[in-house]
Coordinates of C-alpha atoms and ligand atoms in Angstrom, one line a residue:
X1 CA 59.8 103.5 -52.6
X2 CA 57.7 106.5 -51.6
X3 CA 58.5 108.1 -48.3
X4 CA 56.6 110.4 -46.0
X5 CA 58.0 112.8 -43.4
X6 CA 57.3 112.3 -39.7
X7 CA 57.6 115.4 -37.6
X8 CA 57.3 116.1 -33.9
X9 CA 57.9 119.5 -32.2
X10 CA 59.4 120.5 -28.9
X11 CA 58.4 124.1 -28.2
X12 CA 59.8 126.3 -25.4
X13 CA 57.6 129.2 -24.4
X14 CA 58.9 132.0 -22.1
X15 CA 56.1 132.9 -19.7
X16 CA 55.6 136.6 -19.2
X17 CA 55.2 136.6 -15.4
X18 CA 56.4 139.7 -13.5
X19 CA 59.0 137.8 -11.5
X20 CA 61.3 134.8 -12.2
X21 CA 60.3 131.3 -11.4
X22 CA 62.1 130.7 -8.0
X23 CA 62.9 134.2 -6.7
X24 CA 61.5 137.8 -6.8
X25 CA 63.8 139.2 -9.4
X26 CA 62.1 140.9 -12.4
X27 CA 61.5 138.6 -15.3
X28 CA 63.1 141.0 -17.8
X29 CA 66.0 139.2 -19.6
X30 CA 66.6 142.1 -22.0
X31 CA 67.6 144.6 -19.3
X32 CA 71.2 145.8 -18.8
X33 CA 73.2 142.5 -18.2
X34 CA 73.2 141.0 -14.7
X35 CA 70.9 143.7 -13.4
X36 CA 68.0 141.3 -12.4
X37 CA 69.8 138.9 -10.2
X38 CA 70.0 137.7 -6.6
X39 CA 71.7 134.8 -4.8
X40 CA 68.9 132.4 -5.7
X41 CA 69.1 133.0 -9.5
X42 CA 72.8 133.4 -9.5
X43 CA 72.5 129.8 -8.1
X44 CA 74.9 130.4 -5.2
X45 CA 75.2 127.5 -2.8
X46 CA 72.9 127.4 0.1
X47 CA 70.0 129.5 -1.2
X48 CA 66.6 127.7 -1.4
X49 CA 64.4 128.3 -4.5
X50 CA 60.8 129.5 -3.7
X51 CA 58.4 128.5 -6.4
X52 CA 56.2 131.2 -7.9
X53 CA 52.4 130.8 -7.9
X54 CA 52.2 133.3 -10.7
X55 CA 54.4 131.2 -13.0
X56 CA 52.4 128.2 -12.1
X57 CA 49.1 129.9 -13.1
X58 CA 50.5 131.2 -16.4
X59 CA 51.8 127.7 -17.2
X60 CA 48.6 126.0 -16.2
X61 CA 46.6 128.4 -18.5
X62 CA 48.8 127.3 -21.4
X63 CA 48.0 123.7 -20.6
X64 CA 44.3 124.4 -20.5
X65 CA 44.1 126.2 -23.8
X66 CA 46.1 123.4 -25.4
X67 CA 43.4 121.0 -24.2
X68 CA 45.8 119.1 -21.9
X69 CA 44.9 117.2 -18.8
X70 CA 46.4 119.1 -15.9
X71 CA 48.0 116.8 -13.4
X72 CA 46.9 117.4 -9.9
X73 CA 50.4 116.5 -8.7
X74 CA 53.7 117.3 -10.4
X75 CA 57.3 117.8 -9.3
X76 CA 60.7 119.2 -10.3
X77 CA 63.7 117.2 -11.2
X78 CA 67.3 118.2 -11.6
X79 CA 68.4 117.8 -15.2
X80 CA 72.2 117.5 -14.8
X81 CA 74.7 119.1 -17.1
X82 CA 77.7 121.3 -16.7
X83 CA 78.2 124.4 -18.8
X84 CA 79.0 128.0 -18.1
X85 CA 75.3 129.0 -18.7
X86 CA 74.4 126.7 -15.8
X87 CA 77.1 127.0 -13.2
X88 CA 75.1 125.1 -10.5
X89 CA 75.3 122.0 -12.7
X90 CA 71.6 121.2 -13.1
X91 CA 68.4 122.8 -14.4
X92 CA 65.2 122.5 -12.5
X93 CA 62.8 120.8 -14.9
X94 CA 59.9 118.4 -14.8
X95 CA 61.1 115.2 -16.4
X96 CA 59.2 112.5 -14.5
X97 CA 56.0 114.2 -13.4
X98 CA 55.1 116.9 -15.9
X99 CA 52.5 119.5 -15.3
X100 CA 50.1 118.3 -18.0
X101 CA 49.6 115.4 -20.5
X102 CA 47.5 114.4 -23.5
X103 CA 46.4 117.6 -25.2
X104 CA 45.6 118.5 -28.8
X105 CA 45.1 121.3 -31.2
X106 CA 42.9 121.3 -34.3
X107 CA 44.6 122.9 -37.3
X108 CA 43.4 123.7 -40.8
X109 CA 44.7 120.7 -42.7
X110 CA 46.1 120.9 -46.2
X111 CA 43.0 119.3 -47.7
X112 CA 40.9 122.1 -46.1
X113 CA 39.5 119.8 -43.4
X114 CA 40.5 120.2 -39.8
X115 CA 43.3 117.9 -38.5
X116 CA 43.8 117.1 -34.9
X117 CA 47.4 117.0 -33.7
X118 CA 48.2 115.5 -30.3
X119 CA 50.3 117.1 -27.6
X120 CA 52.2 114.5 -25.5
X121 CA 53.0 116.6 -22.5
X122 CA 53.8 120.1 -21.1
X123 CA 56.3 120.7 -18.4
X124 CA 57.8 123.7 -16.6
X125 CA 61.4 124.5 -16.4
X126 CA 63.8 127.3 -15.5
X127 CA 65.8 129.0 -18.3
X128 CA 69.6 129.1 -18.1
X129 CA 71.9 132.1 -18.3
X130 CA 72.8 133.7 -21.6
X131 CA 76.3 133.5 -23.0
X132 CA 77.7 136.4 -25.0
X133 CA 80.7 135.6 -27.1
X134 CA 83.0 138.5 -28.0
X135 CA 85.4 137.7 -30.8
X136 CA 86.5 141.2 -31.7
X137 CA 89.5 141.7 -29.4
X138 CA 92.9 139.9 -29.6
X139 CA 91.7 137.3 -27.1
X140 CA 88.1 136.1 -27.7
X141 CA 86.1 136.2 -24.4
X142 CA 82.7 134.8 -23.3
X143 CA 80.5 136.7 -20.9
X144 CA 77.6 135.3 -18.8
X145 CA 74.4 137.3 -18.4
X146 CA 72.2 136.0 -15.5
X147 CA 69.1 138.1 -16.3
X148 CA 67.6 135.1 -18.1
X149 CA 68.7 132.6 -15.4
X150 CA 65.7 131.2 -13.6
X151 CA 63.1 132.8 -15.8
X152 CA 60.0 130.6 -16.3
X153 CA 59.5 128.4 -19.4
X154 CA 57.0 125.8 -20.4
X155 CA 58.1 123.1 -22.8
X156 CA 55.4 121.7 -25.1
X157 CA 56.1 118.3 -26.6
X158 CA 53.9 117.1 -29.4
X159 CA 53.4 113.5 -30.7
X160 CA 55.1 112.9 -34.1
X161 CA 51.8 113.7 -35.9
X162 CA 52.8 116.2 -38.5
X163 CA 53.6 115.1 -42.1
X164 CA 55.0 118.1 -43.7
X165 CA 56.3 121.7 -43.3
X166 CA 52.9 123.2 -43.8
X167 CA 51.3 121.3 -41.0
X168 CA 54.2 122.1 -38.6
X169 CA 53.9 125.9 -39.5
X170 CA 50.1 125.9 -39.1
X171 CA 50.5 124.1 -35.7
X172 CA 52.9 126.7 -34.4
X173 CA 50.6 129.6 -35.7
X174 CA 47.5 128.0 -34.0
X175 CA 49.5 127.4 -30.8
X176 CA 50.8 131.0 -30.7
X177 CA 47.2 132.4 -31.2
X178 CA 45.9 130.2 -28.3
X179 CA 48.7 131.1 -25.9
X180 CA 48.6 134.8 -26.7
X181 CA 44.9 134.8 -26.0
X182 CA 45.3 133.6 -22.4
X183 CA 48.0 136.2 -22.0
X184 CA 50.8 133.8 -20.8
X185 CA 53.4 134.8 -23.5
X186 CA 53.9 136.9 -26.6
X187 CA 55.3 133.8 -28.3
X188 CA 57.6 135.6 -30.6
X189 CA 60.1 133.3 -32.5
X190 CA 61.9 136.5 -33.7
X191 CA 62.4 137.9 -30.3
X192 CA 63.1 134.6 -28.6
X193 CA 60.0 134.3 -26.4
X194 CA 59.2 131.1 -28.3
X195 CA 61.8 128.5 -29.5
X196 CA 60.8 125.6 -31.7
X197 CA 62.9 122.5 -32.2
X198 CA 61.7 120.1 -35.0
X199 CA 62.3 116.3 -35.0
X200 CA 62.2 114.9 -38.4
X201 CA 62.4 111.3 -39.7
X202 CA 61.2 109.5 -42.9
X203 CA 59.4 106.2 -43.4
X204 CA 57.8 104.4 -46.3
X205 CA 54.3 105.9 -46.9
X206 CA 51.7 103.7 -45.3
X207 CA 53.9 102.2 -42.6
X208 CA 53.6 103.3 -39.0
X209 CA 57.1 102.7 -37.8
X210 CA 59.1 105.4 -36.2
X211 CA 62.6 105.6 -37.6
X212 CA 65.7 107.3 -36.4
X213 CA 65.1 111.1 -36.2
X214 CA 67.2 114.2 -36.5
X215 CA 66.6 117.2 -34.3
X216 CA 66.8 120.7 -35.9
X217 CA 67.3 123.9 -33.8
X218 CA 67.8 127.6 -34.4
X219 CA 64.8 128.6 -36.5
X220 CA 63.8 132.1 -35.6
X221 CA 60.7 132.5 -37.7
X222 CA 57.8 130.3 -38.8
X223 CA 59.0 130.6 -42.4
X224 CA 62.4 129.3 -41.4
X225 CA 60.8 126.4 -39.5
X226 CA 59.0 125.4 -42.7
X227 CA 62.1 125.8 -44.8
X228 CA 64.3 123.9 -42.4
X229 CA 61.9 120.9 -42.3
X230 CA 61.6 120.9 -46.1
X231 CA 65.4 121.0 -46.4
X232 CA 65.9 118.3 -43.8
X233 CA 63.3 116.0 -45.5
X234 CA 65.0 116.2 -48.8
X235 CA 68.5 115.8 -47.2
X236 CA 67.4 112.6 -45.5
X237 CA 65.7 111.4 -48.7
X238 CA 69.0 111.8 -50.5
X239 CA 70.8 109.8 -47.7
X240 CA 68.3 106.9 -47.9
X241 CA 68.5 106.8 -51.7
X242 CA 72.3 106.5 -51.6
X243 CA 72.1 103.8 -49.0
X244 CA 73.4 105.9 -46.1
X245 CA 72.0 105.3 -42.6
X246 CA 70.4 108.2 -40.7
X247 CA 72.0 108.8 -37.4
X248 CA 70.4 110.3 -34.3
X249 CA 71.9 113.8 -33.9
X250 CA 71.1 117.5 -33.6
X251 CA 71.5 120.0 -36.6
X252 CA 71.4 123.7 -36.7
X253 CA 69.4 125.7 -39.3
X254 CA 71.7 128.2 -41.1
X255 CA 69.3 131.0 -42.1
X256 CA 71.9 132.6 -44.4
X257 CA 72.8 129.5 -46.4
X258 CA 69.3 128.1 -46.0
X259 CA 70.4 124.6 -45.0
X260 CA 70.9 122.5 -41.9
X261 CA 74.4 121.7 -40.6
X262 CA 75.4 119.0 -38.0
X263 CA 75.9 120.4 -34.5
X264 CA 76.4 117.6 -32.0
X265 CA 75.4 114.1 -31.1
X266 CA 72.3 113.9 -29.0
X267 CA 73.2 114.1 -25.3
X268 CA 70.9 113.4 -22.3
X269 CA 72.4 113.9 -18.9
X270 CA 71.1 112.2 -15.8
X271 CA 68.0 113.4 -14.2
X272 CA 67.2 113.1 -10.4
X273 CA 64.3 114.2 -8.3
X274 CA 64.9 117.7 -6.8
X275 CA 64.5 117.8 -3.0
X276 CA 64.3 121.6 -2.6
X277 CA 61.0 122.5 -4.3
X278 CA 57.8 121.1 -2.8
X279 CA 55.4 119.0 -4.9
X280 CA 53.2 121.1 -7.1
X281 CA 49.5 120.5 -6.2
X282 CA 46.6 121.7 -8.1
X283 CA 43.4 122.0 -6.0
X284 CA 39.8 121.8 -7.2
X285 CA 39.6 125.4 -6.2
X286 CA 42.6 126.5 -8.3
X287 CA 41.5 124.4 -11.3
X288 CA 38.0 126.0 -11.2
X289 CA 39.5 129.5 -10.9
X290 CA 41.8 128.9 -13.8
X291 CA 39.0 127.6 -16.0
X292 CA 36.9 130.6 -15.2
X293 CA 39.7 132.8 -16.4
X294 CA 39.8 131.3 -19.9
X295 CA 38.5 133.9 -22.3
X296 CA 36.3 133.3 -25.3
X297 CA 38.7 131.7 -27.8
X298 CA 39.3 132.8 -31.4
X299 CA 37.2 130.0 -33.1
X300 CA 34.0 130.5 -31.2
X301 CA 34.5 134.2 -31.4
X302 CA 34.8 134.1 -35.1
X303 CA 31.5 132.2 -35.3
X304 CA 29.9 134.7 -33.0
X305 CA 31.2 137.7 -35.0
X306 CA 29.7 136.2 -38.2
X307 CA 26.3 135.6 -36.6
X308 CA 26.1 138.7 -34.4
X309 CA 27.6 141.3 -36.7
X310 CA 27.1 139.9 -40.1
X311 CA 30.8 139.9 -40.9
X312 CA 32.2 137.7 -43.8
X313 CA 34.2 134.7 -42.5
X314 CA 37.5 136.3 -43.5
X315 CA 36.6 139.6 -41.7
X316 CA 35.5 137.7 -38.6
X317 CA 38.7 135.7 -38.5
X318 CA 40.7 138.9 -38.8
X319 CA 38.8 140.6 -36.0
X320 CA 39.2 137.7 -33.7
X321 CA 42.7 136.3 -34.3
X322 CA 44.2 138.6 -31.6
X323 CA 42.5 139.2 -28.4
X324 CA 43.4 143.0 -28.3
X325 CA 42.0 143.5 -31.8
X326 CA 38.7 141.7 -31.0
X327 CA 38.2 143.7 -27.8
X328 CA 39.0 147.0 -29.6
X329 CA 36.6 146.0 -32.4
X330 CA 33.8 145.3 -30.1
X331 CA 34.4 148.5 -28.1
X332 CA 34.0 150.5 -31.3
X333 CA 30.9 148.6 -32.5
X334 CA 29.3 149.1 -29.1
X335 CA 29.3 152.8 -29.8
X336 CA 26.9 152.3 -32.7
X337 CA 29.4 152.1 -35.5
X338 CA 28.5 149.6 -38.2
X339 CA 30.6 146.4 -37.8
X340 CA 31.7 146.6 -41.4
X341 CA 33.0 150.2 -41.0
X342 CA 34.8 149.2 -37.8
X343 CA 36.4 146.2 -39.4
X344 CA 37.4 148.1 -42.5
X345 CA 39.0 151.0 -40.5
X346 CA 40.7 148.7 -38.1
X347 CA 42.2 146.5 -40.7
X348 CA 43.1 149.1 -43.4
X349 CA 43.9 152.1 -41.3
X350 CA 44.4 151.6 -37.5
X351 CA 46.6 148.4 -37.6
X352 CA 49.0 149.6 -40.3
X353 CA 49.3 153.0 -38.6
X354 CA 50.1 151.3 -35.3
X355 CA 52.7 149.1 -36.9
X356 CA 54.3 152.1 -38.5
X357 CA 54.4 154.0 -35.2
X358 CA 55.5 150.9 -33.2
X359 CA 52.5 151.3 -30.9
X360 CA 50.0 148.6 -29.8
X361 CA 46.2 148.8 -29.4
X362 CA 46.8 148.8 -25.6
X363 CA 49.0 151.9 -25.4
X364 CA 47.8 153.9 -28.4
X365 CA 46.2 157.3 -27.7
X366 CA 43.6 156.5 -30.3
X367 CA 41.2 154.8 -27.9
X368 CA 38.1 153.0 -29.2
X369 CA 36.0 156.0 -28.0
X370 CA 38.0 158.4 -30.1
X371 CA 38.0 156.2 -33.2
X372 CA 34.2 155.6 -32.8
X373 CA 33.6 159.4 -32.7
X374 CA 35.4 159.8 -35.9
X375 CA 33.7 156.9 -37.6
X376 CA 30.3 158.3 -36.4
X377 CA 31.0 161.5 -38.3
X378 CA 32.0 159.5 -41.3
X379 CA 28.8 157.4 -41.2
X380 CA 26.7 160.6 -40.8
X381 CA 28.4 162.0 -43.9
X382 CA 29.9 164.9 -41.9
X383 CA 33.4 164.0 -43.2
X384 CA 34.4 162.0 -46.2
X385 CA 36.8 159.1 -46.1
X386 CA 39.8 161.1 -47.2
X387 CA 39.3 163.7 -44.5
X388 CA 38.6 161.0 -42.0
X389 CA 42.1 159.5 -42.7
X390 CA 43.6 163.0 -42.2
X391 CA 41.8 163.3 -38.9
X392 CA 43.0 159.8 -37.8
X393 CA 46.6 160.8 -38.4
X394 CA 46.1 163.8 -36.1
X395 CA 44.4 161.7 -33.4
X396 CA 47.7 159.9 -32.9
X397 CA 49.5 163.1 -32.3
X398 CA 47.1 165.2 -30.2
X399 CA 44.6 164.7 -27.5
X400 CA 41.9 166.8 -29.2
X401 CA 38.6 165.2 -30.0
X402 CA 37.9 164.2 -33.6
X403 CA 35.1 166.9 -33.7
X404 CA 37.6 169.6 -32.6
X405 CA 40.1 168.5 -35.2
X406 CA 37.5 168.5 -38.0
X407 CA 36.5 172.0 -36.8
X408 CA 40.0 173.4 -36.5
X409 CA 41.3 172.1 -39.9
X410 CA 38.1 172.7 -41.8
X411 CA 37.5 169.0 -42.7
X412 CA 33.8 169.3 -42.6
X413 CA 32.4 167.6 -45.7
X414 CA 30.7 170.0 -48.2
X415 CA 27.3 168.5 -48.9
X416 CA 25.2 171.6 -49.4
X417 CA 23.3 171.4 -52.8
X418 CA 24.0 174.9 -54.0
X419 CA 27.7 174.9 -53.1
X420 CA 28.2 171.6 -54.8
X421 CA 26.3 172.6 -57.9
X422 CA 28.3 175.7 -58.2
X423 CA 31.5 173.7 -57.9
X424 CA 30.4 171.2 -60.6
X425 CA 29.5 174.0 -63.0
X426 CA 32.9 175.5 -62.6
X427 CA 34.6 172.2 -63.4
X428 CA 32.4 171.5 -66.4
X429 CA 33.2 175.0 -67.8
X430 CA 36.9 174.5 -67.3
X431 CA 37.0 171.0 -68.9
X432 CA 35.1 171.0 -72.2
X433 CA 37.1 168.3 -73.8
X434 CA 36.5 165.8 -70.9
X435 CA 32.8 166.7 -71.2
X436 CA 33.0 165.8 -75.0
X437 CA 34.8 162.6 -74.3
X438 CA 32.2 161.5 -71.8
X439 CA 29.4 162.2 -74.2
X440 CA 31.1 160.3 -76.9
X441 CA 31.2 157.2 -74.7
X442 CA 34.4 157.4 -72.7
X443 CA 33.3 156.4 -69.2
X444 CA 36.6 157.2 -67.5
X445 CA 36.1 160.9 -68.3
X446 CA 33.6 160.9 -65.5
X447 CA 36.2 159.8 -62.9
X448 CA 38.4 162.6 -64.2
X449 CA 35.6 165.2 -63.7
X450 CA 34.8 163.8 -60.2
X451 CA 38.5 164.1 -59.4
X452 CA 38.6 167.7 -60.6
X453 CA 35.6 168.6 -58.5
X454 CA 37.1 166.9 -55.4
X455 CA 40.3 168.8 -55.9
X456 CA 38.5 172.1 -56.3
X457 CA 36.8 171.4 -53.0
X458 CA 40.2 170.7 -51.4
X459 CA 39.0 167.1 -50.8
X460 CA 36.0 168.2 -48.7
X461 CA 33.1 167.5 -51.1
X462 CA 30.9 164.6 -50.7
X463 CA 32.0 162.4 -53.6
X464 CA 28.6 160.6 -53.9
X465 CA 26.7 163.9 -54.3
X466 CA 29.3 165.2 -56.8
X467 CA 28.8 162.1 -58.9
X468 CA 25.0 162.5 -58.8
X469 CA 25.1 166.2 -59.8
X470 CA 27.6 165.5 -62.6
X471 CA 25.5 162.7 -64.0
X472 CA 22.4 164.9 -63.9
X473 CA 24.3 167.7 -65.8
X474 CA 25.9 165.4 -68.4
X475 CA 23.1 163.2 -69.5
Ligands
LIG1 P1 63.9 112.0 -27.2 O1 64.0 111.0 -26.1 O2 65.0 111.8 -28.2 O3 63.9 113.4 -26.7 P2 61.1 111.8 -27.5 O4 60.5 110.5 -27.6 O5 61.1 112.4 -26.1 O6 62.6 111.7 -28.0 O7 60.5 112.8 -28.5 C1 60.9 114.1 -28.6 C2 60.1 114.7 -29.8 O8 60.5 114.0 -31.0 C3 58.6 114.6 -29.7 O9 58.1 115.8 -30.2 C4 58.3 113.5 -30.6 O10 57.0 113.7 -31.2 C5 59.3 113.5 -31.7 N1 59.7 112.2 -32.2 C6 59.9 111.1 -31.5 N2 60.2 110.1 -32.4 C7 60.2 110.6 -33.7 C8 60.4 110.1 -35.0 N3 60.8 108.9 -35.2 N4 60.3 111.0 -36.0 C9 60.0 112.3 -35.8 N5 59.7 112.8 -34.6 C10 59.8 112.0 -33.5
LIG2 ZN1 66.8 136.3 -8.5
LIG3 MG1 62.9 114.0 -25.0

């Protein structure tokens, strides 16, 4: 019998609102433990939560970019369970009336054609506290950090529409791009601002039944998500082939051993309507306002970049996949830099340099204005590419203009005919054997001679002119 995998995802996304979901404490879980707390988010008895409009708007934007139908009316429930990370005994979540339903995302399918994957619902919930287990001392202890308690999450639940690890990975990548574009979250699996649980079951290919599933947790990268699903699929296949039944349970991905291990049976506590938070109502006015705040999204932007700037598809995708990159790119192009030059310098120089320096396009001192001034000099042949790279490095560390740096360090390109001719003649005189080699048909002797001339100019000669003069002399 041939089987196929059936996969549905449950994705928690931490919203990046300034404050927590039901109080004014800063939404900064990584601060010094228990610094961002108050009676509401310590969940002390008698304190009434006050629902944050900012969290609602960030959540609603997520729903809209995932093509969901925003419910005009939704409400919070109390999801009851008892654990040290939730001392009040229940989590505020939307079990019965979620914020949004029936969305979808188109991903690039494995056969190259787009595939539409459905989203069942999106609901809001508060995060729980973080437990820190210390096993070093004689008596192991567990500590509770309430900085994360009450911070805003959305949970995105898909339909079981994915059929393999590649589709699940591509879905998460596409979803991350969309959510980052509207600015509701960084969606980092590595840093925990996105957590993906995968539900996996098998069925005979061609059937449409839904068999007993297994839930996998604890994947902290997209690659691990793919590997965990692949592992779990073959594990279940093995069980079926040896006649064992699949039981409903939760497993953990062990990133070191690269396999899933059983964690617990699936537990769902009771869920009751919460009386302390008012119904969430979305007015026409708010809906229109939210819609007007949706930016141009990556797909249409890619198409526009191809048409408007003549970029190749791959370049256009690269320039539009992150909102910051696309805005920076257009700010450079607007200053009369050719789109190709801007793309090339952003992709090959700026982005790697930022990564190395742990800076982002938002906070780097190399503003689009400054990069554009440098690229303008490059395009006017006032500096060559090598010197431009040197200037770029210095732009990161000083607030001088590129022009001033070129002046100060003598990066100006040498393009004057007589200077260059003199240089070439010196190089020819000093390298008679390379000249002979070239004349007897060894083309690479030319690159050697160009290299010598560039070196003699301390990298400042115009390589195109050097080549022309050399050719004229040699042939
Ligand atoms: P539960 O009640 O166990 O939480 P749900 O029906 O709420 O199950 O679905 C949770 C997630 O599991 C959804 O993403 C859904 O697409 C997925 N899912 C449901 N049934 C299956 C199945 N048989 N195989 C794989 N995934 C499934
Ligand atoms: Zn608080
Ligand atoms: Mg469920």
